[in-house]
């Protein structure tokens, strides 16, 4: 049960070192006298303060929630409780996939502060994709994370009581899911105050979607699914800025939007960001075609991530289905075929949701608040608008036709066609 902090203030580098010196776990970890520690604020996200604290021997990360949206300022208040839910979600992810999450050293409730492993020499995946770096193990790791985290927090793995208690706990993170409901499913479809788009190039598209009743109906169907399908504990903001990588290692950070929702939402978030990176590539190439091979790698990563998710999820379904849904007793002996059919149909439902959420998230990153660096850093506005329009064309199809699209093979084929 969440209770608000009574003694909160936002840190600066000096007050933070002083505070951390009093936490045994931190002092032991950094292992040199606190006067020698150096702190630096490195937060490049939209919401929080993030500090690196270095001793002569070691370093760690201290992430502190601010009582407002950092990107906007104090005019948009946001509860400190998000640090509590981020810590709760990180602990669960650590239990399920410890090799894919940062280790947690300490949680300081009164200061809305999480102290965790400093991932180094990792970089934010989005930065790597903008530079055109390939990560050979990325799809494997992300497919694995998606399958393990979504399966193991659902009724397929948990008994009814445990699952419902978990749903109840994370329901209190409703301001964060409410923010998502607003900025993904509502704002881009009307003249919301903080919307932004490349103008005048995208003006027509923007005007068209605001009178596109079929699209508005479809986006509200997706919002209905988002709000009414508490299948699994979601990361809730699984874009490429929430993944840190090296060539060998992948870690998922920043689950402050965690709540129980549809499995397809996290899958869609990751796919969206790979596809936006794909459509941005022509805006970053020094000569025509120079990034074509990289674009193909991104599309292969879309396919491979989904294939690994499906394969891993299927293994878990067959071997670890110990929760209250699809009990083994119903599928004993000669009923294996029925059990596989049930799996196929379950996976299809996840896929349809994932396709729709992929489209929804592509549109919000181009027409709403909080755009992506992949597209924003294309300096030539005409070229940027061309890249964005292509992404928007695919997004609209994904939202409207999600139920008749076979899978990400179709998405990749359409992406290639639109981009050619
Ligand atoms: P926000 O919630 O504000 O989006 P993030 O959790 O995404 O903040 O963190 C912002 C930045 O801080 C990241 O982009 C990354 O550069 C850095 N960062 C966060 N956590 C870690 C970590 N465990 N190790 C290394 N760097 C980190
Ligand atoms: C106010 S919108 C800020 C965005 O940043 C976060 O990373 C989430 O994606 C959120 O939608
Ligand atoms: Mg964040």
XYZ file of C-alpha atoms and ligand atoms in Angstrom:
459
model
C 0.000 0.000 0.000
C 1.397 3.390 -0.972
C 1.785 6.231 1.554
C 3.077 9.685 0.512
C 6.572 10.799 1.658
C 6.558 13.276 4.571
C 10.063 14.671 4.205
C 10.707 15.189 0.489
C 12.895 17.763 -1.227
C 14.623 17.533 -4.614
C 18.361 16.969 -4.382
C 21.216 18.828 -5.992
C 24.651 17.248 -6.349
C 25.819 18.527 -2.952
C 22.774 17.634 -0.841
C 22.607 14.247 -2.522
C 26.163 13.218 -1.547
C 25.503 14.367 2.003
C 22.293 12.328 2.161
C 23.784 9.211 0.569
C 26.696 9.203 3.029
C 24.145 8.310 5.728
C 22.884 5.235 3.900
C 24.985 2.227 4.912
C 24.388 0.220 1.745
C 25.605 3.155 -0.381
C 28.601 4.013 1.799
C 29.701 0.376 1.800
C 29.203 0.081 -1.963
C 31.125 3.239 -2.879
C 33.732 2.211 -0.281
C 35.777 5.462 -0.054
C 35.132 8.478 2.266
C 32.074 10.452 1.148
C 34.093 13.684 0.819
C 35.759 12.104 -2.232
C 32.459 11.292 -4.004
C 31.440 13.290 -7.061
C 27.850 13.593 -8.271
C 26.586 14.727 -11.669
C 22.995 15.139 -12.866
C 22.637 13.279 -16.179
C 18.872 12.967 -16.566
C 17.919 13.230 -20.229
C 14.435 11.742 -19.793
C 11.163 13.640 -19.691
C 10.299 13.282 -16.034
C 12.938 12.790 -13.331
C 16.317 13.727 -11.887
C 19.051 11.138 -12.499
C 22.470 11.453 -10.841
C 25.671 9.456 -11.282
C 27.667 9.277 -8.037
C 31.298 8.256 -8.374
C 33.853 7.319 -5.775
C 37.433 6.571 -6.768
C 36.489 2.895 -6.955
C 32.864 2.577 -7.967
C 29.798 4.385 -9.225
C 26.044 4.154 -8.885
C 22.862 5.819 -10.109
C 20.403 7.765 -7.946
C 17.069 8.485 -9.622
C 14.703 10.902 -7.907
C 11.118 11.700 -8.879
C 10.182 15.362 -9.172
C 6.668 16.487 -8.216
C 6.036 17.602 -11.804
C 6.751 16.656 -15.460
C 10.343 17.774 -16.037
C 9.738 18.261 -19.772
C 6.923 20.759 -19.131
C 7.638 22.235 -15.697
C 5.683 22.841 -12.498
C 2.493 23.624 -14.413
C 2.046 19.838 -14.931
C 2.166 18.209 -11.469
C 3.006 14.489 -11.314
C 2.987 12.416 -8.110
C 6.150 11.279 -6.347
C 4.431 7.897 -5.971
C 5.833 6.945 -9.383
C 9.191 6.237 -7.700
C 7.444 3.741 -5.408
C 5.828 1.943 -8.351
C 9.021 2.063 -10.416
C 10.867 0.393 -7.528
C 8.114 -2.219 -7.122
C 8.226 -3.019 -10.842
C 12.041 -3.112 -10.905
C 11.992 -5.623 -8.018
C 9.577 -7.855 -9.925
C 11.600 -7.561 -13.136
C 14.717 -8.362 -11.113
C 13.074 -11.537 -9.836
C 11.927 -12.621 -13.286
C 14.843 -11.521 -15.522
C 17.748 -10.405 -13.283
C 20.176 -10.429 -16.214
C 18.034 -7.901 -18.123
C 17.476 -5.255 -15.417
C 19.721 -3.037 -13.261
C 20.438 -4.314 -9.752
C 18.716 -2.260 -7.019
C 20.859 -1.166 -4.097
C 18.410 0.881 -2.012
C 14.998 2.550 -2.110
C 14.494 5.723 -0.063
C 10.759 6.229 0.183
C 10.857 9.609 1.950
C 12.947 11.088 -0.840
C 11.284 9.232 -3.778
C 14.790 8.028 -4.605
C 15.962 4.760 -6.164
C 19.647 3.824 -5.906
C 20.679 1.324 -8.531
C 23.517 -0.196 -10.469
C 25.296 2.241 -12.790
C 25.093 0.541 -16.160
C 28.415 1.220 -17.817
C 29.702 1.251 -20.548
C 26.072 0.884 -21.681
C 24.383 3.575 -23.738
C 20.733 4.335 -24.333
C 19.563 2.154 -27.229
C 17.943 5.104 -29.030
C 21.346 6.845 -29.230
C 22.925 3.680 -30.645
C 20.192 3.375 -33.280
C 20.623 7.020 -34.316
C 24.369 6.354 -34.770
C 23.599 3.275 -36.874
C 25.022 0.654 -34.512
C 23.797 -2.944 -34.780
C 23.200 -4.983 -31.602
C 23.319 -8.686 -32.471
C 21.687 -9.899 -29.233
C 19.060 -7.170 -28.884
C 16.110 -9.064 -30.408
C 16.918 -12.155 -28.406
C 17.094 -10.206 -25.149
C 13.985 -8.095 -25.798
C 11.887 -11.057 -26.997
C 12.944 -12.905 -23.880
C 12.153 -9.961 -21.565
C 8.717 -9.460 -23.114
C 7.760 -13.131 -22.877
C 9.079 -13.649 -19.341
C 7.761 -10.426 -17.808
C 4.333 -10.600 -19.473
C 3.744 -14.328 -18.908
C 5.006 -14.490 -15.335
C 2.904 -11.565 -14.060
C -0.314 -12.828 -15.675
C -3.058 -15.265 -14.615
C -1.257 -17.868 -16.720
C 1.486 -18.020 -14.076
C -0.134 -16.590 -10.920
C -3.004 -17.798 -8.766
C -6.074 -15.552 -8.751
C -5.434 -13.947 -5.373
C -1.783 -13.050 -6.033
C -2.648 -11.609 -9.421
C -5.560 -9.531 -8.078
C -3.465 -8.167 -5.183
C -0.820 -7.144 -7.718
C -3.442 -5.497 -9.948
C -4.727 -3.629 -6.876
C -1.249 -2.434 -5.894
C -0.330 -1.098 -9.323
C -3.808 0.416 -9.859
C -2.637 3.161 -7.524
C -0.194 4.236 -10.231
C -3.272 5.577 -12.033
C -1.955 9.096 -12.587
C 0.819 7.631 -14.747
C -1.517 5.399 -16.751
C -3.911 8.353 -16.950
C -1.108 10.412 -18.499
C -0.619 7.653 -21.098
C -4.351 7.516 -21.780
C -4.293 11.257 -22.451
C -1.109 11.662 -24.526
C -1.451 8.515 -26.659
C -5.152 7.957 -27.180
C -6.703 11.447 -26.939
C -4.401 14.420 -27.494
C -3.106 13.687 -31.019
C -6.707 13.481 -32.278
C -7.765 17.006 -31.323
C -6.117 20.389 -30.948
C -4.571 19.684 -27.520
C -2.445 22.486 -26.065
C 0.912 20.678 -25.950
C 0.654 18.945 -29.333
C 3.341 19.767 -31.858
C 4.051 18.701 -35.435
C 6.279 19.594 -38.363
C 4.402 22.478 -39.979
C 3.269 23.276 -42.621
C 4.265 19.891 -44.132
C 2.079 17.752 -41.834
C -0.810 20.235 -41.482
C -3.008 18.334 -43.925
C -2.420 15.006 -42.201
C -3.242 16.583 -38.833
C -6.437 18.174 -40.137
C -7.460 14.931 -41.810
C -7.095 12.742 -38.732
C -9.182 15.181 -36.696
C -12.095 14.536 -39.040
C -11.280 10.843 -39.552
C -14.122 9.244 -37.613
C -13.032 5.686 -38.369
C -9.561 6.393 -36.952
C -10.961 8.149 -33.887
C -13.294 5.207 -33.232
C -10.395 2.762 -33.615
C -8.080 4.709 -31.299
C -10.784 4.772 -28.634
C -11.246 1.001 -29.053
C -7.526 0.681 -28.318
C -7.883 2.995 -25.319
C -10.717 0.773 -24.081
C -8.406 -2.252 -24.304
C -5.618 -0.328 -22.546
C -7.944 0.607 -19.680
C -9.902 -2.631 -19.369
C -7.547 -5.548 -19.974
C -5.348 -6.055 -16.896
C -3.531 -9.084 -18.356
C 0.025 -8.497 -17.125
C 2.240 -6.119 -15.223
C 3.424 -3.809 -18.003
C 6.636 -1.839 -18.067
C 4.353 0.848 -19.447
C 6.938 2.959 -21.320
C 9.093 0.455 -23.193
C 10.580 2.751 -25.830
C 14.226 2.666 -26.937
C 15.083 5.326 -24.324
C 14.173 2.749 -21.643
C 16.733 0.200 -22.872
C 20.482 0.422 -22.219
C 22.868 -1.643 -24.315
C 26.347 -2.813 -25.121
C 27.163 -5.284 -27.877
C 26.699 -8.161 -25.409
C 24.278 -6.837 -22.812
C 20.734 -5.379 -22.708
C 19.037 -3.854 -19.635
C 15.536 -2.529 -19.310
C 15.257 0.563 -17.072
C 12.592 3.091 -16.072
C 9.309 1.187 -15.462
C 7.673 4.151 -13.680
C 4.507 3.763 -15.790
C 4.084 0.175 -14.560
C 0.487 -1.015 -14.242
C -1.671 -3.980 -15.219
C -2.692 -3.734 -18.849
C -2.778 -5.608 -22.163
C 0.360 -7.593 -23.071
C 0.368 -6.091 -26.566
C 1.046 -2.622 -25.168
C 4.687 -3.261 -24.166
C 5.328 -5.193 -27.379
C 3.847 -2.331 -29.405
C 5.960 0.246 -27.558
C 9.210 -1.443 -28.505
C 8.133 -2.136 -32.109
C 7.028 1.493 -32.535
C 10.442 2.772 -31.664
C 12.239 0.338 -33.986
C 9.905 1.382 -36.797
C 10.310 5.109 -36.100
C 14.051 4.558 -36.188
C 13.604 2.730 -39.510
C 11.641 5.615 -41.045
C 14.185 8.127 -39.715
C 17.180 6.462 -41.395
C 16.874 8.284 -44.728
C 17.091 11.516 -42.761
C 20.457 10.528 -41.311
C 22.286 9.082 -44.340
C 25.230 11.007 -45.733
C 24.651 9.739 -49.245
C 21.594 8.084 -50.752
C 21.265 4.437 -49.714
C 24.026 4.617 -47.116
C 21.655 3.512 -44.343
C 19.670 0.925 -46.358
C 21.437 -2.053 -44.823
C 20.902 -0.596 -41.366
C 17.202 -0.086 -42.078
C 16.975 -3.761 -43.031
C 18.658 -4.724 -39.761
C 16.006 -2.728 -37.888
C 13.209 -4.533 -39.723
C 14.878 -7.891 -39.055
C 15.033 -6.893 -35.391
C 11.272 -6.262 -35.423
C 10.692 -9.747 -36.863
C 13.196 -11.501 -34.636
C 11.997 -9.822 -31.445
C 8.461 -10.964 -32.137
C 9.536 -14.473 -33.176
C 11.537 -14.883 -29.972
C 8.717 -13.470 -27.873
C 6.308 -16.005 -29.429
C 8.691 -18.935 -29.112
C 9.552 -18.158 -25.497
C 5.922 -17.437 -24.565
C 4.928 -20.795 -26.127
C 7.525 -22.646 -24.042
C 6.253 -20.939 -20.894
C 2.670 -21.811 -21.880
C 3.568 -25.472 -22.326
C 5.866 -25.850 -19.313
C 5.050 -23.170 -16.724
C 1.280 -22.631 -16.946
C 0.674 -22.972 -13.203
C -1.770 -20.101 -12.699
C -5.529 -19.888 -12.781
C -6.018 -19.539 -16.554
C -6.142 -22.493 -18.979
C -5.523 -25.033 -16.179
C -3.689 -28.193 -17.158
C -6.613 -30.302 -15.877
C -8.655 -29.161 -18.861
C -6.021 -30.286 -21.344
C -4.844 -33.646 -20.069
C -4.106 -36.776 -22.126
C -5.351 -36.564 -25.716
C -6.249 -32.879 -25.406
C -2.785 -31.532 -26.324
C -4.110 -30.353 -29.684
C -6.798 -28.265 -27.990
C -4.158 -26.760 -25.702
C -2.008 -25.760 -28.696
C -5.078 -24.283 -30.414
C -5.805 -22.250 -27.303
C -2.199 -21.000 -27.342
C -2.457 -20.023 -31.014
C -5.606 -18.074 -30.352
C -4.114 -16.401 -27.223
C -1.055 -15.333 -29.211
C -3.245 -13.983 -32.000
C -5.098 -11.773 -29.531
C -1.793 -10.401 -28.171
C -0.617 -9.763 -31.739
C -3.744 -7.837 -32.768
C -3.424 -5.587 -29.709
C 0.314 -5.139 -30.337
C -0.297 -4.051 -33.943
C -2.852 -1.443 -32.873
C -0.705 -0.074 -30.055
C 2.279 0.120 -32.405
C 0.280 2.415 -34.693
C -1.087 4.471 -31.786
C 2.359 5.078 -30.365
C 3.819 6.034 -33.737
C 1.210 8.757 -34.163
C 1.676 10.201 -30.649
C 5.475 10.533 -31.140
C 4.962 12.609 -34.299
C 1.851 14.670 -33.587
C 1.579 14.815 -29.784
C 3.847 15.859 -26.896
C 7.238 14.100 -26.391
C 8.667 13.424 -29.836
C 11.607 11.077 -30.516
C 15.194 12.169 -31.070
C 15.493 9.781 -34.057
C 13.201 12.063 -36.088
C 13.745 15.356 -34.252
C 17.460 15.416 -35.105
C 16.781 15.425 -38.867
C 17.654 19.052 -39.494
C 16.261 19.348 -43.018
C 12.586 19.985 -42.266
C 11.296 18.789 -45.655
C 13.215 15.545 -45.306
C 12.030 15.102 -41.709
C 8.430 15.624 -42.772
C 8.817 12.984 -45.507
C 10.119 10.457 -42.956
C 7.310 11.351 -40.538
C 4.586 11.114 -43.190
C 5.714 7.613 -44.110
C 5.579 6.528 -40.483
C 2.134 8.102 -40.103
C 0.820 6.285 -43.194
C 1.876 2.933 -41.738
C 0.548 3.860 -38.300
C -2.914 4.641 -39.639
C -3.085 1.246 -41.387
C -1.974 -0.571 -38.219
C -4.666 1.085 -36.119
C -7.479 0.573 -38.608
C -6.589 -2.848 -40.070
C -4.986 -4.529 -37.058
C -7.553 -7.340 -37.037
C -6.862 -8.352 -40.648
C -3.057 -8.015 -40.621
C -1.385 -11.429 -40.326
C 1.553 -10.344 -38.262
C 4.790 -8.373 -38.156
C 5.838 -9.962 -41.502
C 3.047 -7.897 -43.069
C 4.117 -4.810 -41.114
C 7.693 -5.099 -42.332
C 6.540 -5.621 -45.932
C 4.310 -2.528 -45.744
C 7.092 -0.486 -44.109
C 9.447 -1.353 -46.994
C 6.814 -0.466 -49.601
C 5.956 2.859 -47.971
C 9.644 3.762 -47.572
C 10.647 2.960 -51.175
P 13.126 9.391 -16.947
O 12.233 8.534 -16.103
O 13.137 10.811 -16.550
O 12.814 9.144 -18.383
P 15.311 7.531 -17.091
O 15.096 6.450 -16.104
O 14.961 7.232 -18.498
O 14.606 8.869 -16.645
O 16.821 7.971 -16.994
C 17.313 9.126 -17.667
C 18.738 8.870 -18.143
O 19.577 8.541 -17.054
C 18.830 7.683 -19.095
O 18.557 8.096 -20.404
C 20.269 7.235 -18.885
O 21.137 8.042 -19.664
C 20.522 7.537 -17.419
N 20.293 6.345 -16.587
C 19.164 5.993 -15.941
N 19.325 4.851 -15.255
C 20.598 4.456 -15.469
C 21.393 3.340 -15.012
N 20.908 2.422 -14.195
N 22.690 3.275 -15.438
C 23.194 4.221 -16.277
N 22.505 5.282 -16.702
C 21.222 5.409 -16.319
C 4.236 14.296 -20.733
S 4.501 12.970 -21.789
C 6.057 12.367 -21.335
C 6.367 11.068 -21.934
O 7.663 10.726 -21.477
C 7.656 9.420 -20.953
O 8.828 8.745 -21.277
C 6.417 8.775 -21.488
O 6.622 8.219 -22.763
C 5.464 9.912 -21.520
O 4.390 9.703 -22.366
Mg 10.903 7.716 -17.804
